[in-house]
PDB file of C-alpha atoms in Angstrom:
ATOM      1  CA  MET F  10      16.164 -47.371   9.032  1.00  0.00           C
ATOM      2  CA  GLU F  11      15.055 -46.966   5.939  1.00  0.00           C
ATOM      3  CA  LEU F  12      15.468 -49.240   2.199  1.00  0.00           C
ATOM      4  CA  ARG F  13      15.590 -45.706   0.850  1.00  0.00           C
ATOM      5  CA  ASP F  14      18.226 -43.698   3.351  1.00  0.00           C
ATOM      6  CA  ALA F  15      20.639 -47.543   2.711  1.00  0.00           C
ATOM      7  CA  ILE F  16      20.158 -47.055  -1.126  1.00  0.00           C
ATOM      8  CA  TYR F  17      21.290 -43.736  -1.305  1.00  0.00           C
ATOM      9  CA  GLY F  18      23.510 -44.062   1.417  1.00  0.00           C
ATOM     10  CA  ARG F  19      25.372 -47.413   1.151  1.00  0.00           C
ATOM     11  CA  ARG F  20      28.307 -46.851  -1.212  1.00  0.00           C
ATOM     12  CA  ALA F  21      30.982 -48.406  -1.458  1.00  0.00           C
ATOM     13  CA  THR F  22      34.390 -48.296   1.728  1.00  0.00           C
ATOM     14  CA  ARG F  23      38.254 -48.137   1.298  1.00  0.00           C
ATOM     15  CA  SER F  24      38.846 -47.447   4.276  1.00  0.00           C
ATOM     16  CA  PHE F  25      38.294 -49.670   7.691  1.00  0.00           C
ATOM     17  CA  LEU F  26      38.597 -49.397  10.845  1.00  0.00           C
ATOM     18  CA  LYS F  27      40.679 -52.385  12.607  1.00  0.00           C
ATOM     19  CA  THR F  28      37.643 -53.798  14.793  1.00  0.00           C
ATOM     20  CA  ALA F  29      36.724 -57.043  13.918  1.00  0.00           C
ATOM     21  CA  ILE F  30      34.047 -58.419  12.848  1.00  0.00           C
ATOM     22  CA  THR F  31      31.866 -61.297  14.890  1.00  0.00           C
ATOM     23  CA  ARG F  32      30.349 -64.384  13.308  1.00  0.00           C
ATOM     24  CA  THR F  33      27.066 -63.088  14.599  1.00  0.00           C
ATOM     25  CA  THR F  34      26.959 -60.073  12.109  1.00  0.00           C
ATOM     26  CA  ILE F  35      28.253 -61.866   9.776  1.00  0.00           C
ATOM     27  CA  MET F  36      26.230 -64.352   9.558  1.00  0.00           C
ATOM     28  CA  SER F  37      23.309 -61.860   9.975  1.00  0.00           C
ATOM     29  CA  LEU F  38      24.346 -60.012   6.735  1.00  0.00           C
ATOM     30  CA  ILE F  39      24.683 -63.831   5.360  1.00  0.00           C
ATOM     31  CA  ASP F  40      20.984 -64.400   5.704  1.00  0.00           C
ATOM     32  CA  ALA F  41      19.803 -61.084   4.890  1.00  0.00           C
ATOM     33  CA  ALA F  42      21.842 -61.819   1.430  1.00  0.00           C
ATOM     34  CA  ILE F  43      19.846 -65.088   1.396  1.00  0.00           C
ATOM     35  CA  GLN F  44      17.080 -63.548   1.272  1.00  0.00           C
ATOM     36  CA  ALA F  45      17.782 -62.617  -2.684  1.00  0.00           C
ATOM     37  CA  PRO F  46      15.530 -63.722  -5.550  1.00  0.00           C
ATOM     38  CA  SER F  47      16.983 -66.463  -7.546  1.00  0.00           C
ATOM     39  CA  ALA F  48      15.991 -67.431 -10.872  1.00  0.00           C
ATOM     40  CA  MET F  49      13.279 -70.435 -10.518  1.00  0.00           C
ATOM     41  CA  ASN F  50      13.823 -70.233  -6.582  1.00  0.00           C
ATOM     42  CA  ASP F  51      17.108 -72.389  -6.677  1.00  0.00           C
ATOM     43  CA  GLN F  52      19.346 -70.481  -4.067  1.00  0.00           C
ATOM     44  CA  PRO F  53      22.254 -71.791  -5.424  1.00  0.00           C
ATOM     45  CA  TRP F  54      24.946 -68.730  -3.038  1.00  0.00           C
ATOM     46  CA  HIS F  55      27.140 -70.987  -1.401  1.00  0.00           C
ATOM     47  CA  PHE F  56      29.080 -68.222   1.375  1.00  0.00           C
ATOM     48  CA  VAL F  57      33.213 -68.172   1.980  1.00  0.00           C
ATOM     49  CA  ALA F  58      33.585 -65.383   5.743  1.00  0.00           C
ATOM     50  CA  ILE F  59      37.291 -64.765   6.524  1.00  0.00           C
ATOM     51  CA  ARG F  60      37.975 -63.448   9.526  1.00  0.00           C
ATOM     52  CA  ASN F  61      41.330 -64.919   9.880  1.00  0.00           C
ATOM     53  CA  ALA F  62      44.150 -61.638   9.328  1.00  0.00           C
ATOM     54  CA  ALA F  63      46.864 -63.341   7.659  1.00  0.00           C
ATOM     55  CA  LEU F  64      44.316 -65.307   5.671  1.00  0.00           C
ATOM     56  CA  LEU F  65      42.657 -62.108   4.155  1.00  0.00           C
ATOM     57  CA  GLY F  66      46.926 -60.954   3.188  1.00  0.00           C
ATOM     58  CA  ASP F  67      47.513 -64.198   1.123  1.00  0.00           C
ATOM     59  CA  ILE F  68      44.773 -63.764  -0.566  1.00  0.00           C
ATOM     60  CA  ALA F  69      45.034 -59.908  -0.792  1.00  0.00           C
ATOM     61  CA  ALA F  70      48.431 -60.636  -2.234  1.00  0.00           C
ATOM     62  CA  ALA F  71      47.539 -63.113  -4.971  1.00  0.00           C
ATOM     63  CA  ALA F  72      45.204 -62.302  -5.691  1.00  0.00           C
ATOM     64  CA  LYS F  73      46.578 -58.614  -6.897  1.00  0.00           C
ATOM     65  CA  ALA F  74      49.320 -59.958  -8.299  1.00  0.00           C
ATOM     66  CA  TYR F  75      47.424 -62.626 -10.522  1.00  0.00           C
ATOM     67  CA  ALA F  76      45.033 -59.046 -11.700  1.00  0.00           C
ATOM     68  CA  LEU F  77      48.587 -57.270 -11.946  1.00  0.00           C
ATOM     69  CA  LYS F  78      49.821 -59.783 -14.694  1.00  0.00           C
ATOM     70  CA  MET F  79      45.644 -60.361 -15.961  1.00  0.00           C
ATOM     71  CA  SER F  80      45.646 -56.464 -16.325  1.00  0.00           C
ATOM     72  CA  ALA F  81      49.701 -56.227 -18.211  1.00  0.00           C
ATOM     73  CA  GLU F  82      48.253 -58.844 -20.798  1.00  0.00           C
ATOM     74  CA  ASN F  83      44.981 -56.330 -21.041  1.00  0.00           C
ATOM     75  CA  HIS F  84      46.121 -53.076 -23.108  1.00  0.00           C
ATOM     76  CA  HIS F  85      42.270 -52.000 -22.420  1.00  0.00           C
ATOM     77  CA  ALA F  86      42.514 -51.622 -18.584  1.00  0.00           C
ATOM     78  CA  ALA F  87      45.799 -49.298 -18.015  1.00  0.00           C
ATOM     79  CA  ARG F  88      43.958 -47.451 -15.081  1.00  0.00           C
ATOM     80  CA  LEU F  89      43.656 -51.114 -13.157  1.00  0.00           C
ATOM     81  CA  HIS F  90      46.711 -51.904 -13.855  1.00  0.00           C
ATOM     82  CA  ASP F  91      48.334 -48.437 -13.140  1.00  0.00           C
ATOM     83  CA  VAL F  92      46.443 -48.828  -9.345  1.00  0.00           C
ATOM     84  CA  LEU F  93      48.023 -52.022  -8.972  1.00  0.00           C
ATOM     85  CA  MET F  94      51.592 -51.383  -9.447  1.00  0.00           C
ATOM     86  CA  LEU F  95      50.972 -49.158  -6.772  1.00  0.00           C
ATOM     87  CA  ASP F  96      53.313 -51.078  -3.031  1.00  0.00           C
ATOM     88  CA  ASP F  97      51.136 -49.595  -1.394  1.00  0.00           C
ATOM     89  CA  TYR F  98      47.271 -50.439  -2.374  1.00  0.00           C
ATOM     90  CA  GLN F  99      45.977 -53.310  -0.806  1.00  0.00           C
ATOM     91  CA  ILE F 100      43.195 -54.832  -2.756  1.00  0.00           C
ATOM     92  CA  PHE F 101      41.657 -55.768   0.461  1.00  0.00           C
ATOM     93  CA  TYR F 102      41.559 -51.791   2.015  1.00  0.00           C
ATOM     94  CA  ASP F 103      43.064 -54.077   5.022  1.00  0.00           C
ATOM     95  CA  ALA F 104      39.532 -54.379   5.592  1.00  0.00           C
ATOM     96  CA  PRO F 105      38.843 -57.280   8.952  1.00  0.00           C
ATOM     97  CA  ALA F 106      36.659 -59.329   7.144  1.00  0.00           C
ATOM     98  CA  LEU F 107      36.017 -60.996   3.027  1.00  0.00           C
ATOM     99  CA  VAL F 108      32.710 -63.480   2.607  1.00  0.00           C
ATOM    100  CA  VAL F 109      32.950 -64.122  -1.043  1.00  0.00           C
ATOM    101  CA  ILE F 110      29.642 -65.450  -2.203  1.00  0.00           C
ATOM    102  CA  SER F 111      29.730 -68.346  -4.475  1.00  0.00           C
ATOM    103  CA  ALA F 112      27.192 -69.688  -6.498  1.00  0.00           C
ATOM    104  CA  ARG F 113      26.689 -73.408  -7.737  1.00  0.00           C
ATOM    105  CA  ALA F 114      27.567 -72.665 -11.411  1.00  0.00           C
ATOM    106  CA  ASN F 115      24.592 -73.024 -14.046  1.00  0.00           C
ATOM    107  CA  ILE F 116      23.008 -69.870 -16.419  1.00  0.00           C
ATOM    108  CA  TRP F 117      22.384 -67.441 -13.568  1.00  0.00           C
ATOM    109  CA  ALA F 118      24.533 -67.885 -11.140  1.00  0.00           C
ATOM    110  CA  THR F 119      26.172 -64.170 -11.602  1.00  0.00           C
ATOM    111  CA  GLU F 120      23.187 -62.420 -11.148  1.00  0.00           C
ATOM    112  CA  ASP F 121      21.241 -64.864  -7.950  1.00  0.00           C
ATOM    113  CA  ALA F 122      24.692 -63.894  -6.444  1.00  0.00           C
ATOM    114  CA  ALA F 123      24.526 -59.962  -7.817  1.00  0.00           C
ATOM    115  CA  LEU F 124      20.970 -60.040  -6.071  1.00  0.00           C
ATOM    116  CA  ALA F 125      22.508 -61.430  -2.949  1.00  0.00           C
ATOM    117  CA  ALA F 126      25.377 -59.393  -2.787  1.00  0.00           C
ATOM    118  CA  GLN F 127      23.949 -56.408  -2.987  1.00  0.00           C
ATOM    119  CA  ASN F 128      20.942 -57.791  -0.014  1.00  0.00           C
ATOM    120  CA  LEU F 129      24.344 -57.879   2.349  1.00  0.00           C
ATOM    121  CA  MET F 130      25.751 -54.920   0.959  1.00  0.00           C
ATOM    122  CA  LEU F 131      22.221 -52.306   2.232  1.00  0.00           C
ATOM    123  CA  ALA F 132      22.268 -55.017   5.784  1.00  0.00           C
ATOM    124  CA  ALA F 133      26.186 -53.811   6.023  1.00  0.00           C
ATOM    125  CA  TYR F 134      25.269 -50.137   5.765  1.00  0.00           C
ATOM    126  CA  ASP F 135      21.978 -50.549   7.935  1.00  0.00           C
ATOM    127  CA  ALA F 136      24.172 -52.276  10.888  1.00  0.00           C
ATOM    128  CA  GLY F 137      27.016 -49.372  10.612  1.00  0.00           C
ATOM    129  CA  LEU F 138      29.353 -51.134   8.708  1.00  0.00           C
ATOM    130  CA  GLY F 139      30.695 -50.484   5.264  1.00  0.00           C
ATOM    131  CA  SER F 140      31.043 -53.346   2.388  1.00  0.00           C
ATOM    132  CA  CYS F 141      32.783 -52.868  -1.375  1.00  0.00           C
ATOM    133  CA  TRP F 142      33.118 -55.877  -3.483  1.00  0.00           C
ATOM    134  CA  ILE F 143      36.219 -56.392  -4.855  1.00  0.00           C
ATOM    135  CA  GLY F 144      36.512 -56.893  -8.037  1.00  0.00           C
ATOM    136  CA  PHE F 145      40.547 -57.634  -8.869  1.00  0.00           C
ATOM    137  CA  ALA F 146      39.627 -60.051  -6.661  1.00  0.00           C
ATOM    138  CA  GLN F 147      37.242 -62.762  -8.738  1.00  0.00           C
ATOM    139  CA  GLY F 148      39.840 -64.127 -11.271  1.00  0.00           C
ATOM    140  CA  TRP F 149      42.372 -65.381  -8.966  1.00  0.00           C
ATOM    141  CA  LEU F 150      39.384 -66.595  -6.667  1.00  0.00           C
ATOM    142  CA  GLY F 151      38.686 -68.845  -9.785  1.00  0.00           C
ATOM    143  CA  THR F 152      41.692 -70.319 -10.051  1.00  0.00           C
ATOM    144  CA  GLN F 153      42.374 -73.750  -8.511  1.00  0.00           C
ATOM    145  CA  GLU F 154      44.551 -71.951  -5.581  1.00  0.00           C
ATOM    146  CA  GLY F 155      42.067 -69.518  -5.081  1.00  0.00           C
ATOM    147  CA  ARG F 156      39.377 -71.479  -5.461  1.00  0.00           C
ATOM    148  CA  SER F 157      41.236 -74.458  -2.471  1.00  0.00           C
ATOM    149  CA  ALA F 158      42.970 -71.161  -0.661  1.00  0.00           C
ATOM    150  CA  ILE F 159      39.064 -70.274   0.585  1.00  0.00           C
ATOM    151  CA  GLY F 160      38.419 -74.537   0.170  1.00  0.00           C
ATOM    152  CA  LEU F 161      35.346 -73.863  -1.772  1.00  0.00           C
ATOM    153  CA  PRO F 162      33.993 -76.962  -3.253  1.00  0.00           C
ATOM    154  CA  ASP F 163      34.074 -77.645  -7.358  1.00  0.00           C
ATOM    155  CA  GLU F 164      30.502 -77.215  -7.998  1.00  0.00           C
ATOM    156  CA  TYR F 165      30.809 -73.001  -6.767  1.00  0.00           C
ATOM    157  CA  VAL F 166      31.699 -70.410  -9.084  1.00  0.00           C
ATOM    158  CA  PRO F 167      33.097 -67.288  -7.500  1.00  0.00           C
ATOM    159  CA  ILE F 168      31.229 -64.390  -8.088  1.00  0.00           C
ATOM    160  CA  ALA F 169      31.308 -61.199  -5.408  1.00  0.00           C
ATOM    161  CA  PRO F 170      33.579 -61.067  -3.431  1.00  0.00           C
ATOM    162  CA  ILE F 171      33.131 -58.466  -0.300  1.00  0.00           C
ATOM    163  CA  VAL F 172      35.097 -56.581   1.951  1.00  0.00           C
ATOM    164  CA  VAL F 173      33.182 -56.197   5.377  1.00  0.00           C
ATOM    165  CA  GLY F 174      34.456 -53.634   8.523  1.00  0.00           C
ATOM    166  CA  TYR F 175      33.566 -50.300  10.183  1.00  0.00           C
ATOM    167  CA  PRO F 176      34.311 -47.557   7.878  1.00  0.00           C
ATOM    168  CA  SER F 177      37.239 -45.578   9.138  1.00  0.00           C
ATOM    169  CA  ALA F 178      35.410 -42.095   8.399  1.00  0.00           C
ATOM    170  CA  PRO F 179      32.164 -41.179   6.678  1.00  0.00           C
ATOM    171  CA  VAL F 180      32.073 -42.447   2.914  1.00  0.00           C
ATOM    172  CA  PRO F 181      30.562 -39.054   1.177  1.00  0.00           C
ATOM    173  CA  SER F 182      28.063 -39.589  -1.695  1.00  0.00           C
ATOM    174  CA  VAL F 183      29.099 -39.760  -5.566  1.00  0.00           C
ATOM    175  CA  PRO F 184      27.200 -37.434  -7.939  1.00  0.00           C
ATOM    176  CA  ARG F 185      24.685 -40.041  -9.892  1.00  0.00           C
ATOM    177  CA  ARG F 186      24.105 -40.421 -14.043  1.00  0.00           C
ATOM    178  CA  PRO F 187      20.537 -38.800 -15.011  1.00  0.00           C
ATOM    179  CA  ALA F 188      19.350 -42.330 -15.603  1.00  0.00           C
ATOM    180  CA  ARG F 189      18.754 -43.788 -19.056  1.00  0.00           C
ATOM    181  CA  VAL F 190      15.401 -44.415 -19.863  1.00  0.00           C
ATOM    182  CA  ILE F 191      13.283 -45.230 -23.678  1.00  0.00           C
ATOM    183  CA  TRP F 192       9.665 -44.638 -22.788  1.00  0.00           C
ATOM    184  CA  LEU F 193       8.028 -47.467 -25.352  1.00  0.00           C
ATOM    185  CA  ASP F 194       3.991 -46.026 -23.760  1.00  0.00           C
TER     186      ASP F 194
END
């Protein structure tokens, strides 16, 4: 696949087949992720790969409850609150795998992990997989309970929880707004 095809074709997948993702496949995605640039070549990332369905269900339920609580306390999050209130809303979309990208706490941890996440998601698309960054899980994963559930060492900050799996159907493209550009020639 050409890079341009991956960039223009990759979309957030929110419906997955139950087909398991192998360790080898996940490791190939992580290998692509670590090819990302990082500030001062620090390479601060840390990965937790979860394929255990029961654990994924427990994490999804705890993260959804936490996100619901946080959205109720933030009047700007009414739309998010409405989604979280749906009984059948499963924040991981029943994906067979979750990769949590974390980074050693530093001034550029978020940027470094985000660059690795983009590589991972593009590599997933190239491999015929779908992926989606699950923002609703970020808050809970940063709690002591969340960190403990995924075995995250204290020096790392969870940044990019990404579900991965085989899409159950093609994901249509989404129209993009024109770029806002200021030219200073």
